[in-house]
Amino acid sequence: MDIKLDPSRDDLPLMANTSHILVKHYVLDLDVDFENQIIEGTIVLFFESGHKFKKQSSSTEETYPSESNEACKFRTLEPCHVPVTNTSTVSSKMGYNDFVICGKGEKDASGKDGNHDNQEQASGISSSKYCCDTGNHGSEDFLLVLDCCDLSVLKVEEVDVAAVPGIEKFTRSPKLRNQIVRELVALPADRWREQLDYYARCSQAPGCGELLFDIDTWSLQIRKTGVQTATDFPHAIRIWYTTKPQGRSVTWTSDQSGR
């Protein structure tokens, strides 16, 4: 079901399944192309799940809108190059809502069958149908849903936070990626400097496997084959994306000098 909204009058709809998993921190590494009016690069998201987000009762199960009643279509990408800045620093700062309330482009960016446009297909996108589950119930794969509008998503991958040098000094389970992130987000407030330092280090860790993803008008949906609960879903992921010149979530304007 495609929701028709007037961006000048209506708020963007919120689709994220926040009752199961939450974004606790993010690290942006972006390039700004002023000539073409796009911003491109990566965002690394760190998640928290647990007892507060366990299985909902059947009367309160969350669902997300889909353009059809068929199973979700997910895509993976062949390795591709996206120009970004030096990963040792975050080159551009944006508010939380710039990504986790941002995603698929205008309607003309995809064909009638819902596939990506030709430019994205040329990058090596393949697609297939899978069942999807936004909660912790049933035997289907867990589906992470992020609010998103007018972004071209190029690749999604799990981040190998266990590969960060010195991480064994920080966590009791240095080989368990999700446990590392759980302990990181749970650090007390008086250790915020240490926490930020490890967030930065973890955001520069290599990828350890691409994740299946799909986008619709208002959301980005991500899954990992065989992972059926939010607790087992990767707690650190990297998303490669680019904005669109005419996107509704990022607007380009001229300054007083006309630039």
mmCIF file of C-alpha atoms in Angstrom:
data_model
loop_
_atom_site.group_PDB
_atom_site.id
_atom_site.type_symbol
_atom_site.label_atom_id
_atom_site.label_comp_id
_atom_site.label_asym_id
_atom_site.label_seq_id
_atom_site.Cartn_x
_atom_site.Cartn_y
_atom_site.Cartn_z
ATOM 1 C CA MET A 1 0.000 0.000 0.000
ATOM 2 C CA ASP A 2 1.574 3.241 -1.156
ATOM 3 C CA ILE A 3 0.792 6.154 1.152
ATOM 4 C CA LYS A 4 0.182 9.426 -0.705
ATOM 5 C CA LEU A 5 1.376 12.393 1.310
ATOM 6 C CA ASP A 6 2.036 16.066 0.721
ATOM 7 C CA PRO A 7 5.523 16.741 2.189
ATOM 8 C CA SER A 8 4.690 20.440 2.613
ATOM 9 C CA ARG A 9 1.717 19.591 4.809
ATOM 10 C CA ASP A 10 2.046 16.060 6.153
ATOM 11 C CA ASP A 11 4.567 14.505 8.506
ATOM 12 C CA LEU A 12 6.476 11.554 7.081
ATOM 13 C CA PRO A 13 5.052 8.245 8.365
ATOM 14 C CA LEU A 14 7.099 6.304 10.914
ATOM 15 C CA MET A 15 7.517 2.600 10.124
ATOM 16 C CA ALA A 16 10.451 1.526 12.326
ATOM 17 C CA ASN A 17 9.883 -1.473 14.616
ATOM 18 C CA THR A 18 11.238 0.326 17.668
ATOM 19 C CA SER A 19 9.458 -1.974 20.122
ATOM 20 C CA HIS A 20 11.927 -4.731 19.168
ATOM 21 C CA ILE A 21 15.206 -2.939 18.468
ATOM 22 C CA LEU A 22 16.513 0.619 18.919
ATOM 23 C CA VAL A 23 19.316 2.673 17.389
ATOM 24 C CA LYS A 24 21.467 3.806 20.333
ATOM 25 C CA HIS A 25 24.273 5.549 18.453
ATOM 26 C CA TYR A 26 25.405 6.262 14.907
ATOM 27 C CA VAL A 27 28.616 7.385 13.205
ATOM 28 C CA LEU A 28 28.494 9.219 9.871
ATOM 29 C CA ASP A 29 31.295 9.393 7.292
ATOM 30 C CA LEU A 30 30.070 11.505 4.382
ATOM 31 C CA ASP A 31 31.211 13.472 1.348
ATOM 32 C CA VAL A 32 29.248 16.484 0.124
ATOM 33 C CA ASP A 33 29.118 16.988 -3.658
ATOM 34 C CA PHE A 34 28.014 20.604 -4.085
ATOM 35 C CA GLU A 35 28.052 20.489 -7.880
ATOM 36 C CA ASN A 36 25.662 17.549 -8.111
ATOM 37 C CA GLN A 37 23.870 18.403 -4.850
ATOM 38 C CA ILE A 38 24.219 15.010 -3.215
ATOM 39 C CA ILE A 39 25.653 13.684 0.030
ATOM 40 C CA GLU A 40 27.157 10.203 -0.057
ATOM 41 C CA GLY A 41 29.030 7.872 2.236
ATOM 42 C CA THR A 42 28.276 5.564 5.134
ATOM 43 C CA ILE A 43 26.444 5.442 8.421
ATOM 44 C CA VAL A 44 27.253 2.859 11.094
ATOM 45 C CA LEU A 45 24.346 2.088 13.414
ATOM 46 C CA PHE A 46 24.655 0.536 16.881
ATOM 47 C CA PHE A 47 21.553 -1.229 18.194
ATOM 48 C CA GLU A 48 20.103 -2.292 21.513
ATOM 49 C CA SER A 49 17.598 -5.078 22.010
ATOM 50 C CA GLY A 50 16.646 -7.084 25.058
ATOM 51 C CA HIS A 51 14.003 -7.689 27.676
ATOM 52 C CA LYS A 52 12.326 -4.334 26.991
ATOM 53 C CA PHE A 53 11.758 -5.294 23.359
ATOM 54 C CA LYS A 54 10.765 -8.953 23.654
ATOM 55 C CA LYS A 55 7.959 -10.674 21.837
ATOM 56 C CA GLN A 56 4.749 -8.688 21.701
ATOM 57 C CA SER A 57 1.394 -10.300 22.334
ATOM 58 C CA SER A 58 -0.630 -11.136 19.238
ATOM 59 C CA SER A 59 -2.898 -8.176 19.906
ATOM 60 C CA THR A 60 0.001 -5.704 19.762
ATOM 61 C CA GLU A 61 2.184 -7.210 17.057
ATOM 62 C CA GLU A 62 3.746 -4.627 14.777
ATOM 63 C CA THR A 63 3.448 -4.767 11.036
ATOM 64 C CA TYR A 64 4.818 -2.464 8.398
ATOM 65 C CA PRO A 65 3.095 -1.313 5.205
ATOM 66 C CA SER A 66 4.040 -3.124 2.037
ATOM 67 C CA GLU A 67 3.250 -2.375 -1.569
ATOM 68 C CA SER A 68 1.772 -5.864 -1.938
ATOM 69 C CA ASN A 69 0.686 -8.839 0.143
ATOM 70 C CA GLU A 70 3.489 -10.948 -1.251
ATOM 71 C CA ALA A 71 6.665 -11.775 0.621
ATOM 72 C CA CYS A 72 9.248 -9.009 0.807
ATOM 73 C CA LYS A 73 11.854 -8.743 -1.927
ATOM 74 C CA PHE A 74 15.417 -8.401 -0.699
ATOM 75 C CA ARG A 75 18.547 -7.491 -2.561
ATOM 76 C CA THR A 76 22.257 -7.885 -1.996
ATOM 77 C CA LEU A 77 25.062 -6.152 -3.825
ATOM 78 C CA GLU A 78 28.360 -7.155 -5.289
ATOM 79 C CA PRO A 79 31.244 -5.225 -3.710
ATOM 80 C CA CYS A 80 31.169 -1.664 -4.985
ATOM 81 C CA HIS A 81 33.194 1.491 -4.434
ATOM 82 C CA VAL A 82 31.552 4.478 -2.816
ATOM 83 C CA PRO A 83 33.814 7.521 -2.394
ATOM 84 C CA VAL A 84 33.970 8.564 1.240
ATOM 85 C CA THR A 85 36.231 10.674 3.371
ATOM 86 C CA ASN A 86 38.975 9.456 5.673
ATOM 87 C CA THR A 87 37.334 7.018 8.064
ATOM 88 C CA SER A 88 39.400 8.291 10.965
ATOM 89 C CA THR A 89 37.021 11.215 11.325
ATOM 90 C CA VAL A 90 33.369 11.900 10.828
ATOM 91 C CA SER A 91 33.433 14.412 8.000
ATOM 92 C CA SER A 92 29.876 15.675 8.199
ATOM 93 C CA LYS A 93 27.465 15.968 11.104
ATOM 94 C CA MET A 94 23.755 15.514 10.594
ATOM 95 C CA GLY A 95 20.852 15.114 12.966
ATOM 96 C CA TYR A 96 19.363 11.731 13.780
ATOM 97 C CA ASN A 97 16.326 12.404 11.634
ATOM 98 C CA ASP A 98 18.435 12.982 8.530
ATOM 99 C CA PHE A 99 18.910 9.245 8.194
ATOM 100 C CA VAL A 100 16.587 7.344 10.373
ATOM 101 C CA ILE A 101 13.773 9.411 8.969
ATOM 102 C CA CYS A 102 14.952 9.218 5.351
ATOM 103 C CA GLY A 103 15.065 6.164 2.100
ATOM 104 C CA LYS A 104 13.763 5.279 -1.305
ATOM 105 C CA GLY A 105 13.715 7.956 -3.931
ATOM 106 C CA GLU A 106 10.942 9.512 -5.924
ATOM 107 C CA LYS A 107 8.581 7.168 -7.687
ATOM 108 C CA ASP A 108 10.428 7.577 -11.001
ATOM 109 C CA ALA A 109 13.574 6.108 -9.405
ATOM 110 C CA SER A 110 12.157 2.594 -9.688
ATOM 111 C CA GLY A 111 10.258 0.563 -12.201
ATOM 112 C CA LYS A 112 6.677 -0.547 -11.872
ATOM 113 C CA ASP A 113 7.872 -3.876 -10.501
ATOM 114 C CA GLY A 114 9.521 -2.199 -7.518
ATOM 115 C CA ASN A 115 13.088 -2.931 -8.610
ATOM 116 C CA HIS A 116 15.929 -0.432 -8.299
ATOM 117 C CA ASP A 117 16.679 1.877 -11.194
ATOM 118 C CA ASN A 118 19.114 0.974 -13.956
ATOM 119 C CA GLN A 119 22.061 2.659 -12.315
ATOM 120 C CA GLU A 120 21.628 0.581 -9.193
ATOM 121 C CA GLN A 121 21.039 -2.608 -11.167
ATOM 122 C CA ALA A 122 24.323 -2.015 -12.945
ATOM 123 C CA SER A 123 26.067 -2.227 -9.564
ATOM 124 C CA GLY A 124 25.179 -5.900 -9.341
ATOM 125 C CA ILE A 125 21.887 -6.062 -7.478
ATOM 126 C CA SER A 126 20.187 -9.429 -7.363
ATOM 127 C CA SER A 127 16.766 -10.044 -5.918
ATOM 128 C CA SER A 128 14.684 -12.883 -4.555
ATOM 129 C CA LYS A 129 11.620 -13.297 -2.358
ATOM 130 C CA TYR A 130 11.762 -14.093 1.326
ATOM 131 C CA CYS A 131 9.312 -14.211 4.168
ATOM 132 C CA CYS A 132 9.894 -11.492 6.714
ATOM 133 C CA ASP A 133 9.026 -10.929 10.355
ATOM 134 C CA THR A 134 9.267 -7.588 12.142
ATOM 135 C CA GLY A 135 9.098 -9.101 15.619
ATOM 136 C CA ASN A 136 10.419 -12.054 17.579
ATOM 137 C CA HIS A 137 7.550 -14.400 16.774
ATOM 138 C CA GLY A 138 7.276 -17.378 14.466
ATOM 139 C CA SER A 139 10.030 -19.125 12.521
ATOM 140 C CA GLU A 140 10.621 -16.426 9.893
ATOM 141 C CA ASP A 141 13.661 -14.163 9.763
ATOM 142 C CA PHE A 142 13.644 -11.003 11.865
ATOM 143 C CA LEU A 143 13.212 -7.833 9.827
ATOM 144 C CA LEU A 144 14.833 -4.550 10.845
ATOM 145 C CA VAL A 145 12.777 -1.600 9.607
ATOM 146 C CA LEU A 146 14.333 1.875 9.511
ATOM 147 C CA ASP A 147 12.393 5.034 8.707
ATOM 148 C CA CYS A 148 13.838 6.386 5.512
ATOM 149 C CA CYS A 149 12.919 8.667 2.587
ATOM 150 C CA ASP A 150 14.600 9.602 -0.705
ATOM 151 C CA LEU A 151 17.893 7.776 -0.294
ATOM 152 C CA SER A 152 19.641 5.415 -2.716
ATOM 153 C CA VAL A 153 20.971 2.561 -0.590
ATOM 154 C CA LEU A 154 23.920 0.836 -2.226
ATOM 155 C CA LYS A 155 24.975 -1.788 0.291
ATOM 156 C CA VAL A 156 24.320 -2.955 3.861
ATOM 157 C CA GLU A 157 26.846 -5.002 5.826
ATOM 158 C CA GLU A 158 27.481 -6.307 9.309
ATOM 159 C CA VAL A 159 30.413 -4.647 11.088
ATOM 160 C CA ASP A 160 33.033 -6.896 12.673
ATOM 161 C CA VAL A 161 33.438 -5.011 15.959
ATOM 162 C CA ALA A 162 35.351 -7.996 17.356
ATOM 163 C CA ALA A 163 38.233 -7.064 15.035
ATOM 164 C CA VAL A 164 38.859 -3.741 16.830
ATOM 165 C CA PRO A 165 42.350 -3.762 18.402
ATOM 166 C CA GLY A 166 42.195 -3.723 22.183
ATOM 167 C CA ILE A 167 38.496 -4.590 22.359
ATOM 168 C CA GLU A 168 39.323 -7.473 24.702
ATOM 169 C CA LYS A 169 40.182 -4.920 27.407
ATOM 170 C CA PHE A 170 36.707 -3.484 27.172
ATOM 171 C CA THR A 171 34.434 -6.518 27.069
ATOM 172 C CA ARG A 172 34.128 -9.867 28.782
ATOM 173 C CA SER A 173 33.247 -11.524 25.472
ATOM 174 C CA PRO A 174 35.698 -10.168 22.870
ATOM 175 C CA LYS A 175 34.723 -12.759 20.249
ATOM 176 C CA LEU A 176 30.962 -12.145 20.405
ATOM 177 C CA ARG A 177 30.041 -9.136 18.277
ATOM 178 C CA ASN A 178 26.562 -8.560 19.700
ATOM 179 C CA GLN A 179 27.820 -8.861 23.263
ATOM 180 C CA ILE A 180 30.486 -6.246 22.556
ATOM 181 C CA VAL A 181 27.824 -3.772 21.382
ATOM 182 C CA ARG A 182 25.524 -4.634 24.316
ATOM 183 C CA GLU A 183 28.261 -3.822 26.811
ATOM 184 C CA LEU A 184 29.238 -0.703 24.871
ATOM 185 C CA VAL A 185 25.757 0.851 24.865
ATOM 186 C CA ALA A 186 25.282 -0.090 28.531
ATOM 187 C CA LEU A 187 28.326 1.826 29.810
ATOM 188 C CA PRO A 188 27.461 4.237 32.639
ATOM 189 C CA ALA A 189 27.273 7.962 31.966
ATOM 190 C CA ASP A 190 30.561 8.706 33.727
ATOM 191 C CA ARG A 191 32.392 6.620 31.100
ATOM 192 C CA TRP A 192 31.045 8.577 28.133
ATOM 193 C CA ARG A 193 34.496 9.514 26.796
ATOM 194 C CA GLU A 194 35.527 5.862 26.696
ATOM 195 C CA GLN A 195 32.196 4.970 25.139
ATOM 196 C CA LEU A 196 32.558 7.520 22.336
ATOM 197 C CA ASP A 197 36.118 6.367 21.684
ATOM 198 C CA TYR A 198 34.994 2.763 21.241
ATOM 199 C CA TYR A 199 32.051 3.816 19.077
ATOM 200 C CA ALA A 200 34.537 5.546 16.772
ATOM 201 C CA ARG A 201 36.877 2.553 16.726
ATOM 202 C CA CYS A 202 34.071 0.105 16.067
ATOM 203 C CA SER A 203 32.708 2.254 13.240
ATOM 204 C CA GLN A 204 36.023 1.813 11.407
ATOM 205 C CA ALA A 205 36.048 -1.973 11.768
ATOM 206 C CA PRO A 206 35.816 -4.021 8.562
ATOM 207 C CA GLY A 207 32.636 -5.554 7.267
ATOM 208 C CA CYS A 208 31.985 -9.254 7.837
ATOM 209 C CA GLY A 209 29.163 -10.075 5.467
ATOM 210 C CA GLU A 210 26.565 -8.272 3.391
ATOM 211 C CA LEU A 211 22.949 -8.191 4.567
ATOM 212 C CA LEU A 212 19.804 -8.494 2.476
ATOM 213 C CA PHE A 213 17.836 -5.287 2.127
ATOM 214 C CA ASP A 214 14.968 -3.644 0.307
ATOM 215 C CA ILE A 215 13.498 -0.159 0.265
ATOM 216 C CA ASP A 216 10.026 1.217 -0.265
ATOM 217 C CA THR A 217 8.744 4.782 -0.229
ATOM 218 C CA TRP A 218 9.069 5.296 3.525
ATOM 219 C CA SER A 219 11.402 2.647 4.925
ATOM 220 C CA LEU A 220 14.547 0.558 4.575
ATOM 221 C CA GLN A 221 14.126 -3.119 5.509
ATOM 222 C CA ILE A 222 17.122 -5.296 6.405
ATOM 223 C CA ARG A 223 17.440 -8.959 7.307
ATOM 224 C CA LYS A 224 20.081 -11.630 7.832
ATOM 225 C CA THR A 225 19.279 -15.127 6.635
ATOM 226 C CA GLY A 226 18.600 -17.487 9.519
ATOM 227 C CA VAL A 227 18.361 -14.786 12.201
ATOM 228 C CA GLN A 228 14.882 -14.968 13.722
ATOM 229 C CA THR A 229 15.045 -12.552 16.683
ATOM 230 C CA ALA A 230 16.107 -8.977 17.341
ATOM 231 C CA THR A 231 18.525 -10.259 20.000
ATOM 232 C CA ASP A 232 20.445 -12.298 17.410
ATOM 233 C CA PHE A 233 20.294 -9.666 14.669
ATOM 234 C CA PRO A 234 23.654 -7.895 14.070
ATOM 235 C CA HIS A 235 23.971 -5.047 16.571
ATOM 236 C CA ALA A 236 26.363 -3.022 14.403
ATOM 237 C CA ILE A 237 25.728 -2.489 10.698
ATOM 238 C CA ARG A 238 27.124 -0.185 8.018
ATOM 239 C CA ILE A 239 24.883 1.310 5.335
ATOM 240 C CA TRP A 240 26.332 2.792 2.127
ATOM 241 C CA TYR A 241 23.988 5.382 0.693
ATOM 242 C CA THR A 242 23.592 8.583 -1.271
ATOM 243 C CA THR A 243 20.980 11.318 -1.110
ATOM 244 C CA LYS A 244 19.092 12.640 -4.135
ATOM 245 C CA PRO A 245 19.196 16.251 -5.419
ATOM 246 C CA GLN A 246 15.406 16.550 -5.291
ATOM 247 C CA GLY A 247 14.913 14.508 -2.119
ATOM 248 C CA ARG A 248 12.343 15.646 0.403
ATOM 249 C CA SER A 249 14.469 14.964 3.479
ATOM 250 C CA VAL A 250 17.551 16.948 2.430
ATOM 251 C CA THR A 251 16.828 20.303 0.763
ATOM 252 C CA TRP A 252 19.366 22.468 -1.079
ATOM 253 C CA THR A 253 18.888 26.245 -0.931
ATOM 254 C CA SER A 254 20.848 29.299 -2.067
ATOM 255 C CA ASP A 255 22.529 31.645 0.368
ATOM 256 C CA GLN A 256 22.256 35.454 0.263
ATOM 257 C CA SER A 257 24.995 35.539 -2.405
ATOM 258 C CA GLY A 258 23.075 33.192 -4.658
ATOM 259 C CA ARG A 259 25.449 30.266 -4.099
#
